[in-house]
mmCIF file of N, CA, C and O in Angstrom:
data_model
loop_
_atom_site.group_PDB
_atom_site.id
_atom_site.type_symbol
_atom_site.label_atom_id
_atom_site.label_comp_id
_atom_site.label_asym_id
_atom_site.label_seq_id
_atom_site.Cartn_x
_atom_site.Cartn_y
_atom_site.Cartn_z
ATOM 1 N N MET Y 779 132.958 128.872 64.952
ATOM 2 C CA MET Y 779 133.295 127.792 66.049
ATOM 3 C C MET Y 779 133.973 128.868 67.359
ATOM 4 O O MET Y 779 135.028 129.207 66.950
ATOM 5 N N SER Y 780 133.586 128.657 68.460
ATOM 6 C CA SER Y 780 134.401 129.568 69.676
ATOM 7 C C SER Y 780 135.184 128.391 69.687
ATOM 8 O O SER Y 780 135.486 127.365 69.902
ATOM 9 N N ASP Y 781 136.617 129.262 70.457
ATOM 10 C CA ASP Y 781 137.582 128.199 70.901
ATOM 11 C C ASP Y 781 137.923 128.307 72.278
ATOM 12 O O ASP Y 781 138.577 129.305 72.967
ATOM 13 N N ASP Y 782 136.800 127.376 72.862
ATOM 14 C CA ASP Y 782 136.909 127.243 74.719
ATOM 15 C C ASP Y 782 137.949 126.343 74.987
ATOM 16 O O ASP Y 782 137.693 126.133 76.015
ATOM 17 N N GLY Y 783 138.399 125.595 74.099
ATOM 18 C CA GLY Y 783 139.485 124.460 74.652
ATOM 19 C C GLY Y 783 138.933 123.087 74.657
ATOM 20 O O GLY Y 783 139.533 122.222 74.821
ATOM 21 N N ASP Y 784 137.423 123.065 74.187
ATOM 22 C CA ASP Y 784 136.920 121.727 74.920
ATOM 23 C C ASP Y 784 136.390 121.169 73.237
ATOM 24 O O ASP Y 784 135.253 121.578 72.623
ATOM 25 N N HIS Y 785 137.450 120.478 72.626
ATOM 26 C CA HIS Y 785 137.182 119.962 71.295
ATOM 27 C C HIS Y 785 136.352 118.562 71.191
ATOM 28 O O HIS Y 785 136.534 117.984 70.103
ATOM 29 N N SER Y 786 136.274 117.898 72.153
ATOM 30 C CA SER Y 786 135.753 116.860 72.255
ATOM 31 C C SER Y 786 134.332 116.640 72.073
ATOM 32 O O SER Y 786 133.695 117.667 72.021
ATOM 33 N N PRO Y 787 133.775 115.544 71.502
ATOM 34 C CA PRO Y 787 132.351 115.391 71.043
ATOM 35 C C PRO Y 787 131.471 115.914 72.241
ATOM 36 O O PRO Y 787 131.933 115.560 73.155
ATOM 37 N N VAL Y 788 130.220 116.243 72.116
ATOM 38 C CA VAL Y 788 129.092 116.336 73.196
ATOM 39 C C VAL Y 788 129.184 115.334 74.226
ATOM 40 O O VAL Y 788 129.339 115.081 75.347
ATOM 41 N N TRP Y 789 128.735 114.030 73.598
ATOM 42 C CA TRP Y 789 128.664 112.786 74.249
ATOM 43 C C TRP Y 789 130.092 112.163 75.050
ATOM 44 O O TRP Y 789 129.940 111.342 75.965
ATOM 45 N N ALA Y 790 131.161 112.897 74.765
ATOM 46 C CA ALA Y 790 132.289 112.459 75.189
ATOM 47 C C ALA Y 790 132.777 113.283 76.201
ATOM 48 O O ALA Y 790 133.733 112.995 77.192
ATOM 49 N N ARG Y 791 131.983 114.199 76.625
ATOM 50 C CA ARG Y 791 132.311 115.574 77.508
ATOM 51 C C ARG Y 791 131.761 114.952 78.777
ATOM 52 O O ARG Y 791 130.852 114.197 79.016
ATOM 53 N N ASN Y 792 132.844 115.454 79.755
ATOM 54 C CA ASN Y 792 132.059 115.073 81.168
ATOM 55 C C ASN Y 792 130.734 115.688 81.590
ATOM 56 O O ASN Y 792 130.872 116.654 81.405
ATOM 57 N N LYS Y 793 130.044 114.944 82.227
ATOM 58 C CA LYS Y 793 128.711 116.097 82.523
ATOM 59 C C LYS Y 793 128.680 116.014 83.858
ATOM 60 O O LYS Y 793 129.223 115.794 85.138
ATOM 61 N N ARG Y 794 128.222 117.368 83.889
ATOM 62 C CA ARG Y 794 128.307 118.325 85.329
ATOM 63 C C ARG Y 794 127.100 117.939 86.219
ATOM 64 O O ARG Y 794 125.968 117.908 85.581
ATOM 65 N N ARG Y 795 126.898 117.377 87.388
ATOM 66 C CA ARG Y 795 125.687 117.116 88.320
ATOM 67 C C ARG Y 795 125.521 118.384 88.779
ATOM 68 O O ARG Y 795 126.297 119.383 89.314
ATOM 69 N N ARG Y 796 123.962 119.053 88.792
ATOM 70 C CA ARG Y 796 123.530 120.241 89.379
ATOM 71 C C ARG Y 796 122.633 119.744 90.533
ATOM 72 O O ARG Y 796 121.619 119.720 90.405
ATOM 73 N N GLY Y 797 123.385 119.536 91.563
ATOM 74 C CA GLY Y 797 122.948 119.663 92.996
ATOM 75 C C GLY Y 797 122.381 118.310 93.169
ATOM 76 O O GLY Y 797 122.737 117.193 92.765
ATOM 77 N N ASN Y 798 122.100 118.182 94.570
ATOM 78 C CA ASN Y 798 121.486 117.006 95.322
ATOM 79 C C ASN Y 798 120.269 116.406 94.373
ATOM 80 O O ASN Y 798 119.460 116.868 94.338
ATOM 81 N N PRO Y 799 120.397 114.841 94.206
ATOM 82 C CA PRO Y 799 119.566 114.141 93.416
ATOM 83 C C PRO Y 799 117.967 114.160 94.321
ATOM 84 O O PRO Y 799 116.864 114.464 93.811
ATOM 85 N N LEU Y 800 118.104 114.345 95.867
ATOM 86 C CA LEU Y 800 117.065 113.800 96.809
ATOM 87 C C LEU Y 800 116.332 115.343 96.852
ATOM 88 O O LEU Y 800 115.209 115.280 96.602
ATOM 89 N N ILE Y 801 117.427 116.436 96.708
ATOM 90 C CA ILE Y 801 116.545 117.813 96.668
ATOM 91 C C ILE Y 801 115.864 117.842 95.535
ATOM 92 O O ILE Y 801 114.601 118.427 95.225
ATOM 93 N N SER Y 802 116.243 117.711 94.217
ATOM 94 C CA SER Y 802 115.926 117.457 92.881
ATOM 95 C C SER Y 802 114.118 116.870 93.239
ATOM 96 O O SER Y 802 113.259 117.043 92.596
ATOM 97 N N PHE Y 803 114.202 115.453 93.641
ATOM 98 C CA PHE Y 803 113.289 114.511 93.627
ATOM 99 C C PHE Y 803 112.126 115.275 94.567
ATOM 100 O O PHE Y 803 111.011 115.529 94.277
ATOM 101 N N LEU Y 804 112.647 115.841 95.696
ATOM 102 C CA LEU Y 804 111.580 116.409 96.638
ATOM 103 C C LEU Y 804 110.761 117.574 96.018
ATOM 104 O O LEU Y 804 109.669 117.768 96.218
ATOM 105 N N VAL Y 805 111.352 118.729 95.331
ATOM 106 C CA VAL Y 805 111.108 119.745 94.745
ATOM 107 C C VAL Y 805 110.197 119.575 93.342
ATOM 108 O O VAL Y 805 108.955 119.742 93.278
ATOM 109 N N THR Y 806 110.399 117.974 92.864
ATOM 110 C CA THR Y 806 109.835 117.685 91.813
ATOM 111 C C THR Y 806 108.228 117.270 92.257
ATOM 112 O O THR Y 806 107.183 117.375 91.838
ATOM 113 N N LEU Y 807 108.487 116.834 93.601
ATOM 114 C CA LEU Y 807 107.243 115.929 94.286
ATOM 115 C C LEU Y 807 106.748 116.818 94.539
ATOM 116 O O LEU Y 807 105.106 116.966 94.583
ATOM 117 N N LEU Y 808 107.232 117.905 95.059
ATOM 118 C CA LEU Y 808 106.203 119.177 95.910
ATOM 119 C C LEU Y 808 105.405 119.748 94.687
ATOM 120 O O LEU Y 808 104.354 120.529 94.763
ATOM 121 N N ALA Y 809 106.252 120.287 93.300
ATOM 122 C CA ALA Y 809 105.694 120.846 92.433
ATOM 123 C C ALA Y 809 104.328 120.288 91.571
ATOM 124 O O ALA Y 809 103.120 120.586 91.276
ATOM 125 N N LEU Y 810 104.442 118.669 91.502
ATOM 126 C CA LEU Y 810 103.560 117.949 91.432
ATOM 127 C C LEU Y 810 102.333 117.519 92.086
ATOM 128 O O LEU Y 810 100.775 117.977 91.839
ATOM 129 N N PHE Y 811 102.539 118.001 93.649
ATOM 130 C CA PHE Y 811 101.319 117.947 94.558
ATOM 131 C C PHE Y 811 100.541 119.625 94.163
ATOM 132 O O PHE Y 811 99.787 119.522 94.392
ATOM 133 N N GLY Y 812 101.520 120.437 94.094
ATOM 134 C CA GLY Y 812 101.040 121.844 93.705
ATOM 135 C C GLY Y 812 99.895 121.915 92.265
ATOM 136 O O GLY Y 812 99.108 122.081 92.581
ATOM 137 N N VAL Y 813 100.701 121.258 91.396
ATOM 138 C CA VAL Y 813 99.673 121.014 90.348
ATOM 139 C C VAL Y 813 98.293 120.156 90.309
ATOM 140 O O VAL Y 813 97.233 120.550 90.127
ATOM 141 N N LEU Y 814 98.412 119.142 91.305
ATOM 142 C CA LEU Y 814 97.467 118.587 91.893
ATOM 143 C C LEU Y 814 96.384 119.325 92.579
ATOM 144 O O LEU Y 814 95.038 119.174 92.207
ATOM 145 N N THR Y 815 96.976 120.042 93.432
ATOM 146 C CA THR Y 815 96.066 120.973 93.996
ATOM 147 C C THR Y 815 95.248 121.733 93.441
ATOM 148 O O THR Y 815 94.280 122.041 93.328
ATOM 149 N N ALA Y 816 95.997 122.453 92.322
ATOM 150 C CA ALA Y 816 95.484 123.485 91.374
ATOM 151 C C ALA Y 816 94.442 122.708 90.687
ATOM 152 O O ALA Y 816 93.248 123.446 90.419
ATOM 153 N N VAL Y 817 94.674 121.708 89.958
ATOM 154 C CA VAL Y 817 93.399 120.942 88.940
ATOM 155 C C VAL Y 817 92.301 120.485 89.973
ATOM 156 O O VAL Y 817 91.355 120.896 89.539
ATOM 157 N N LEU Y 818 92.403 120.132 90.959
ATOM 158 C CA LEU Y 818 91.387 119.646 91.831
ATOM 159 C C LEU Y 818 90.733 120.991 92.359
ATOM 160 O O LEU Y 818 89.350 120.822 92.662
ATOM 161 N N GLY Y 819 91.367 122.118 92.706
ATOM 162 C CA GLY Y 819 90.936 123.132 93.134
ATOM 163 C C GLY Y 819 89.856 123.985 92.100
ATOM 164 O O GLY Y 819 88.912 124.429 92.157
ATOM 165 N N VAL Y 820 90.188 123.751 90.704
ATOM 166 C CA VAL Y 820 89.468 124.265 89.733
ATOM 167 C C VAL Y 820 88.467 123.234 89.396
ATOM 168 O O VAL Y 820 87.163 123.742 89.177
ATOM 169 N N LYS Y 821 88.522 121.867 89.400
ATOM 170 C CA LYS Y 821 87.326 120.946 89.123
ATOM 171 C C LYS Y 821 86.424 121.034 90.044
ATOM 172 O O LYS Y 821 85.507 121.139 90.141
ATOM 173 N N GLU Y 822 86.975 121.278 91.574
ATOM 174 C CA GLU Y 822 85.820 121.322 92.702
ATOM 175 C C GLU Y 822 85.361 122.868 93.101
ATOM 176 O O GLU Y 822 84.449 122.472 93.706
ATOM 177 N N GLY Y 823 85.822 123.648 92.227
ATOM 178 C CA GLY Y 823 85.286 125.162 92.751
ATOM 179 C C GLY Y 823 86.193 125.961 93.428
ATOM 180 O O GLY Y 823 85.964 127.342 93.644
ATOM 181 N N SER Y 824 86.947 125.380 94.475
ATOM 182 C CA SER Y 824 87.689 125.852 95.654
ATOM 183 C C SER Y 824 88.878 124.867 95.962
ATOM 184 O O SER Y 824 88.747 123.823 95.699
ATOM 185 N N LEU Y 825 89.777 125.542 96.191
ATOM 186 C CA LEU Y 825 91.087 125.023 96.947
ATOM 187 C C LEU Y 825 90.628 124.240 97.890
ATOM 188 O O LEU Y 825 91.112 123.242 98.323
ATOM 189 N N ALA Y 826 89.837 124.871 98.899
ATOM 190 C CA ALA Y 826 89.619 123.934 100.051
ATOM 191 C C ALA Y 826 89.039 122.883 99.939
ATOM 192 O O ALA Y 826 89.093 121.715 100.540
ATOM 193 N N GLU Y 827 87.904 122.601 99.123
ATOM 194 C CA GLU Y 827 87.058 121.576 98.695
ATOM 195 C C GLU Y 827 88.176 120.597 97.794
ATOM 196 O O GLU Y 827 88.046 119.382 98.190
ATOM 197 N N GLY Y 828 88.994 120.811 96.908
ATOM 198 C CA GLY Y 828 90.118 120.019 96.276
ATOM 199 C C GLY Y 828 91.102 119.517 97.416
ATOM 200 O O GLY Y 828 91.498 118.322 97.470
ATOM 201 N N GLY Y 829 91.314 120.462 98.373
ATOM 202 C CA GLY Y 829 92.147 119.980 99.230
ATOM 203 C C GLY Y 829 91.568 118.942 100.175
ATOM 204 O O GLY Y 829 92.002 117.821 100.631
ATOM 205 N N ALA Y 830 90.439 118.841 100.337
ATOM 206 C CA ALA Y 830 89.408 118.189 101.213
ATOM 207 C C ALA Y 830 89.227 116.656 100.379
ATOM 208 O O ALA Y 830 89.396 115.820 101.051
ATOM 209 N N LEU Y 831 89.181 116.783 99.181
ATOM 210 C CA LEU Y 831 89.135 115.684 98.399
ATOM 211 C C LEU Y 831 90.514 114.578 98.538
ATOM 212 O O LEU Y 831 90.348 113.844 98.758
ATOM 213 N N MET Y 832 91.714 115.372 98.845
ATOM 214 C CA MET Y 832 92.882 114.904 98.513
ATOM 215 C C MET Y 832 92.996 114.382 99.831
ATOM 216 O O MET Y 832 93.736 113.334 100.341
ATOM 217 N N ASP Y 833 92.270 114.967 101.095
ATOM 218 C CA ASP Y 833 92.595 114.343 102.324
ATOM 219 C C ASP Y 833 91.614 113.268 102.571
ATOM 220 O O ASP Y 833 92.691 112.104 103.626
ATOM 221 N N GLY Y 834 90.746 113.250 102.100
ATOM 222 C CA GLY Y 834 89.900 111.902 102.029
ATOM 223 C C GLY Y 834 90.681 110.609 101.315
ATOM 224 O O GLY Y 834 90.831 109.667 101.847
ATOM 225 N N TRP Y 835 91.447 110.771 99.832
ATOM 226 C CA TRP Y 835 92.391 109.704 99.612
ATOM 227 C C TRP Y 835 93.474 109.433 100.378
ATOM 228 O O TRP Y 835 93.824 108.198 100.590
ATOM 229 N N ILE Y 836 94.261 110.451 101.025
ATOM 230 C CA ILE Y 836 95.043 110.104 102.180
ATOM 231 C C ILE Y 836 94.487 109.461 103.283
ATOM 232 O O ILE Y 836 95.237 108.288 103.490
ATOM 233 N N ALA Y 837 93.332 109.617 103.894
ATOM 234 C CA ALA Y 837 93.137 109.200 105.117
ATOM 235 C C ALA Y 837 92.356 107.728 104.508
ATOM 236 O O ALA Y 837 92.668 106.704 105.614
ATOM 237 N N ARG Y 838 91.880 107.528 103.414
ATOM 238 C CA ARG Y 838 91.887 106.006 103.184
ATOM 239 C C ARG Y 838 92.938 105.111 103.137
ATOM 240 O O ARG Y 838 92.803 103.754 103.188
ATOM 241 N N ALA Y 839 93.681 105.638 102.077
ATOM 242 C CA ALA Y 839 95.095 104.741 101.879
ATOM 243 C C ALA Y 839 95.753 104.718 103.462
ATOM 244 O O ALA Y 839 96.218 103.339 103.464
ATOM 245 N N VAL Y 840 95.889 105.383 104.375
ATOM 246 C CA VAL Y 840 96.351 105.252 105.546
ATOM 247 C C VAL Y 840 95.627 104.369 106.353
ATOM 248 O O VAL Y 840 96.282 103.458 107.229
ATOM 249 N N SER Y 841 94.190 104.406 106.398
ATOM 250 C CA SER Y 841 93.285 103.419 107.107
ATOM 251 C C SER Y 841 93.575 102.035 106.400
ATOM 252 O O SER Y 841 93.445 100.934 107.085
ATOM 253 N N THR Y 842 93.761 102.043 105.043
ATOM 254 C CA THR Y 842 93.909 100.628 104.468
ATOM 255 C C THR Y 842 95.208 99.995 104.934
ATOM 256 O O THR Y 842 95.364 99.132 105.208
ATOM 257 N N VAL Y 843 96.265 100.960 104.938
ATOM 258 C CA VAL Y 843 97.711 100.695 105.490
ATOM 259 C C VAL Y 843 97.553 99.702 107.049
ATOM 260 O O VAL Y 843 98.092 99.182 107.097
ATOM 261 N N ARG Y 844 96.907 100.598 107.873
ATOM 262 C CA ARG Y 844 96.863 100.347 109.245
ATOM 263 C C ARG Y 844 96.134 98.981 109.392
ATOM 264 O O ARG Y 844 96.480 97.887 110.195
ATOM 265 N N GLY Y 845 94.953 98.679 108.333
ATOM 266 C CA GLY Y 845 94.237 97.660 108.686
ATOM 267 C C GLY Y 845 94.991 96.308 107.915
ATOM 268 O O GLY Y 845 94.938 95.533 108.238
ATOM 269 N N GLU Y 846 95.806 96.572 107.201
ATOM 270 C CA GLU Y 846 96.861 95.230 106.688
ATOM 271 C C GLU Y 846 97.732 94.991 107.136
ATOM 272 O O GLU Y 846 98.301 94.056 107.066
ATOM 273 N N ALA Y 847 98.568 96.049 107.787
ATOM 274 C CA ALA Y 847 100.109 96.061 108.242
ATOM 275 C C ALA Y 847 99.781 94.810 109.598
ATOM 276 O O ALA Y 847 100.883 93.858 109.250
ATOM 277 N N PRO Y 848 99.132 94.580 109.901
ATOM 278 C CA PRO Y 848 98.953 93.406 111.284
ATOM 279 C C PRO Y 848 98.985 92.077 110.530
ATOM 280 O O PRO Y 848 99.558 91.081 110.988
ATOM 281 N N LYS Y 849 98.106 91.999 109.479
ATOM 282 C CA LYS Y 849 97.869 90.926 108.790
ATOM 283 C C LYS Y 849 99.226 90.261 107.927
ATOM 284 O O LYS Y 849 99.937 89.346 108.115
ATOM 285 N N VAL Y 850 99.834 91.331 107.607
ATOM 286 C CA VAL Y 850 101.330 90.951 106.559
ATOM 287 C C VAL Y 850 102.223 90.657 107.717
ATOM 288 O O VAL Y 850 102.811 90.043 107.456
ATOM 289 N N ALA Y 851 102.235 91.227 109.068
ATOM 290 C CA ALA Y 851 103.116 91.150 109.813
ATOM 291 C C ALA Y 851 102.916 89.990 110.499
ATOM 292 O O ALA Y 851 104.063 89.025 110.840
ATOM 293 N N ASP Y 852 101.794 89.258 110.909
ATOM 294 C CA ASP Y 852 101.307 87.882 111.059
ATOM 295 C C ASP Y 852 101.997 86.794 109.984
ATOM 296 O O ASP Y 852 102.871 85.959 110.274
ATOM 297 N N GLN Y 853 101.487 87.256 108.735
ATOM 298 C CA GLN Y 853 102.066 86.048 107.907
ATOM 299 C C GLN Y 853 103.879 85.934 107.457
ATOM 300 O O GLN Y 853 104.304 85.095 107.388
ATOM 301 N N ALA Y 854 104.380 87.604 107.861
ATOM 302 C CA ALA Y 854 105.580 87.337 107.727
ATOM 303 C C ALA Y 854 106.242 86.552 108.963
ATOM 304 O O ALA Y 854 107.479 85.861 108.737
ATOM 305 N N GLY Y 855 105.771 86.940 110.044
ATOM 306 C CA GLY Y 855 106.350 85.955 111.165
ATOM 307 C C GLY Y 855 106.272 84.369 111.180
ATOM 308 O O GLY Y 855 107.162 83.484 111.549
ATOM 309 N N ASP Y 856 104.732 83.965 110.328
ATOM 310 C CA ASP Y 856 104.729 82.461 110.344
ATOM 311 C C ASP Y 856 105.825 81.984 109.090
ATOM 312 O O ASP Y 856 106.339 80.702 109.206
ATOM 313 N N ALA Y 857 106.000 82.918 108.388
ATOM 314 C CA ALA Y 857 107.139 82.618 106.956
ATOM 315 C C ALA Y 857 108.385 82.398 107.730
ATOM 316 O O ALA Y 857 109.079 81.384 107.532
ATOM 317 N N ALA Y 858 108.482 83.660 108.663
ATOM 318 C CA ALA Y 858 109.728 83.122 109.253
ATOM 319 C C ALA Y 858 110.341 82.176 110.304
ATOM 320 O O ALA Y 858 111.359 81.394 110.007
ATOM 321 N N GLY Y 859 109.189 81.629 110.726
ATOM 322 C CA GLY Y 859 109.118 80.872 111.657
ATOM 323 C C GLY Y 859 109.321 79.376 111.112
ATOM 324 O O GLY Y 859 110.029 78.591 111.397
ATOM 325 N N ALA Y 860 108.560 78.786 109.752
ATOM 326 C CA ALA Y 860 108.757 77.770 108.950
ATOM 327 C C ALA Y 860 110.162 77.633 108.342
ATOM 328 O O ALA Y 860 110.775 76.654 108.300
ATOM 329 N N ALA Y 861 110.764 78.830 107.883
ATOM 330 C CA ALA Y 861 111.908 78.860 107.620
ATOM 331 C C ALA Y 861 112.769 78.632 108.558
ATOM 332 O O ALA Y 861 113.899 78.063 107.941
ATOM 333 N N ALA Y 862 112.885 78.878 109.753
ATOM 334 C CA ALA Y 862 113.590 78.772 110.850
ATOM 335 C C ALA Y 862 113.578 77.311 110.856
ATOM 336 O O ALA Y 862 114.711 76.542 111.042
ATOM 337 N N ALA Y 863 112.556 76.771 111.136
ATOM 338 C CA ALA Y 863 112.369 75.256 111.148
ATOM 339 C C ALA Y 863 112.741 74.510 110.282
ATOM 340 O O ALA Y 863 113.572 73.690 110.051
ATOM 341 N N LYS Y 864 112.969 74.691 109.025
ATOM 342 C CA LYS Y 864 113.637 74.272 107.844
ATOM 343 C C LYS Y 864 114.904 74.266 107.857
ATOM 344 O O LYS Y 864 115.937 73.478 107.565
ATOM 345 N N ALA Y 865 115.380 75.298 108.213
ATOM 346 C CA ALA Y 865 116.906 75.666 108.576
ATOM 347 C C ALA Y 865 117.384 74.655 109.770
ATOM 348 O O ALA Y 865 118.402 74.237 109.526
ATOM 349 N N GLY Y 866 116.655 74.759 110.604
ATOM 350 C CA GLY Y 866 117.068 73.744 111.837
ATOM 351 C C GLY Y 866 117.057 72.334 111.292
ATOM 352 O O GLY Y 866 118.262 71.545 111.538
ATOM 353 N N ASP Y 867 116.222 72.181 110.645
ATOM 354 C CA ASP Y 867 116.000 70.604 109.999
ATOM 355 C C ASP Y 867 117.393 70.487 109.166
ATOM 356 O O ASP Y 867 118.118 69.162 109.205
ATOM 357 N N ALA Y 868 117.715 71.186 108.569
ATOM 358 C CA ALA Y 868 118.782 71.197 107.476
ATOM 359 C C ALA Y 868 120.079 70.891 108.318
ATOM 360 O O ALA Y 868 120.934 70.335 108.151
ATOM 361 N N ALA Y 869 120.390 71.982 109.129
ATOM 362 C CA ALA Y 869 121.113 71.647 109.892
ATOM 363 C C ALA Y 869 121.567 70.594 110.681
ATOM 364 O O ALA Y 869 122.630 69.963 110.930
ATOM 365 N N GLN Y 870 120.408 70.089 111.136
ATOM 366 C CA GLN Y 870 120.348 68.655 111.713
ATOM 367 C C GLN Y 870 121.147 67.501 110.842
ATOM 368 O O GLN Y 870 121.756 66.736 111.326
ATOM 369 N N ALA Y 871 120.504 67.829 109.861
ATOM 370 C CA ALA Y 871 120.654 66.525 108.664
ATOM 371 C C ALA Y 871 122.092 66.645 108.317
ATOM 372 O O ALA Y 871 122.960 65.723 108.125
ATOM 373 N N GLY Y 872 122.923 67.936 108.421
ATOM 374 C CA GLY Y 872 123.880 68.098 107.825
ATOM 375 C C GLY Y 872 124.811 67.657 108.901
ATOM 376 O O GLY Y 872 126.093 67.036 108.780
ATOM 377 N N ALA Y 873 124.901 67.925 110.279
ATOM 378 C CA ALA Y 873 125.634 67.543 111.114
ATOM 379 C C ALA Y 873 125.651 66.025 111.683
ATOM 380 O O ALA Y 873 126.484 65.545 111.827
ATOM 381 N N ALA Y 874 124.226 65.447 110.962
ATOM 382 C CA ALA Y 874 124.448 63.791 111.378
ATOM 383 C C ALA Y 874 125.045 63.444 110.172
ATOM 384 O O ALA Y 874 125.882 62.505 110.355
ATOM 385 N N ALA Y 875 125.139 63.917 108.919
ATOM 386 C CA ALA Y 875 126.086 63.398 107.641
ATOM 387 C C ALA Y 875 127.578 63.920 107.711
ATOM 388 O O ALA Y 875 128.154 62.665 107.775
ATOM 389 N N ALA Y 876 128.144 64.658 108.536
ATOM 390 C CA ALA Y 876 129.142 65.110 108.936
ATOM 391 C C ALA Y 876 129.653 64.074 109.963
ATOM 392 O O ALA Y 876 130.849 63.314 109.960
ATOM 393 N N SER Y 877 128.777 63.505 111.114
ATOM 394 C CA SER Y 877 129.006 62.609 111.966
ATOM 395 C C SER Y 877 129.515 61.246 111.677
ATOM 396 O O SER Y 877 130.393 60.592 112.063
ATOM 397 N N GLU Y 878 128.433 60.839 110.642
ATOM 398 C CA GLU Y 878 128.646 59.694 109.808
ATOM 399 C C GLU Y 878 129.967 59.511 109.367
ATOM 400 O O GLU Y 878 130.555 58.672 109.372
ATOM 401 N N GLU Y 879 130.729 60.792 108.517
ATOM 402 C CA GLU Y 879 131.494 60.657 107.691
ATOM 403 C C GLU Y 879 132.494 60.569 108.559
ATOM 404 O O GLU Y 879 133.761 59.770 108.301
ATOM 405 N N LEU Y 880 132.693 61.290 109.820
ATOM 406 C CA LEU Y 880 133.758 61.455 110.701
ATOM 407 C C LEU Y 880 133.926 59.695 111.293
ATOM 408 O O LEU Y 880 135.134 59.717 111.683
ATOM 409 N N LYS Y 881 132.752 59.268 111.705
ATOM 410 C CA LYS Y 881 132.808 57.632 112.135
ATOM 411 C C LYS Y 881 133.432 56.595 111.028
ATOM 412 O O LYS Y 881 134.200 56.020 111.497
ATOM 413 N N LYS Y 882 133.251 57.166 109.962
ATOM 414 C CA LYS Y 882 133.746 56.247 108.984
ATOM 415 C C LYS Y 882 135.439 56.464 108.855
ATOM 416 O O LYS Y 882 136.012 55.421 108.436
ATOM 417 N N GLN Y 883 135.710 57.534 109.129
ATOM 418 C CA GLN Y 883 137.377 57.642 109.042
ATOM 419 C C GLN Y 883 137.927 57.194 110.020
ATOM 420 O O GLN Y 883 138.542 56.529 110.813
#
């Protein structure tokens, strides 16, 4: 056993972080994208055809999000309006109850 001055168990030692986790995530994401491109390139016969296939997937996803976004925004607006109306009613009821309590005193 070497005498490096660190005699505590492995699980009790301080762990050293190695770099920014955001950078690690981005590098991992790019690596996965590269592997997917290579696999699709082999499957489709060329990298250009594999890239075109991925472009189709991305375009379909973007068009879906753009088509759904206005509907979701309208639903969120309706829900916010209903919540505001309920909050207003609750505030009025609370004010009326407080007014009644003050009149009793």
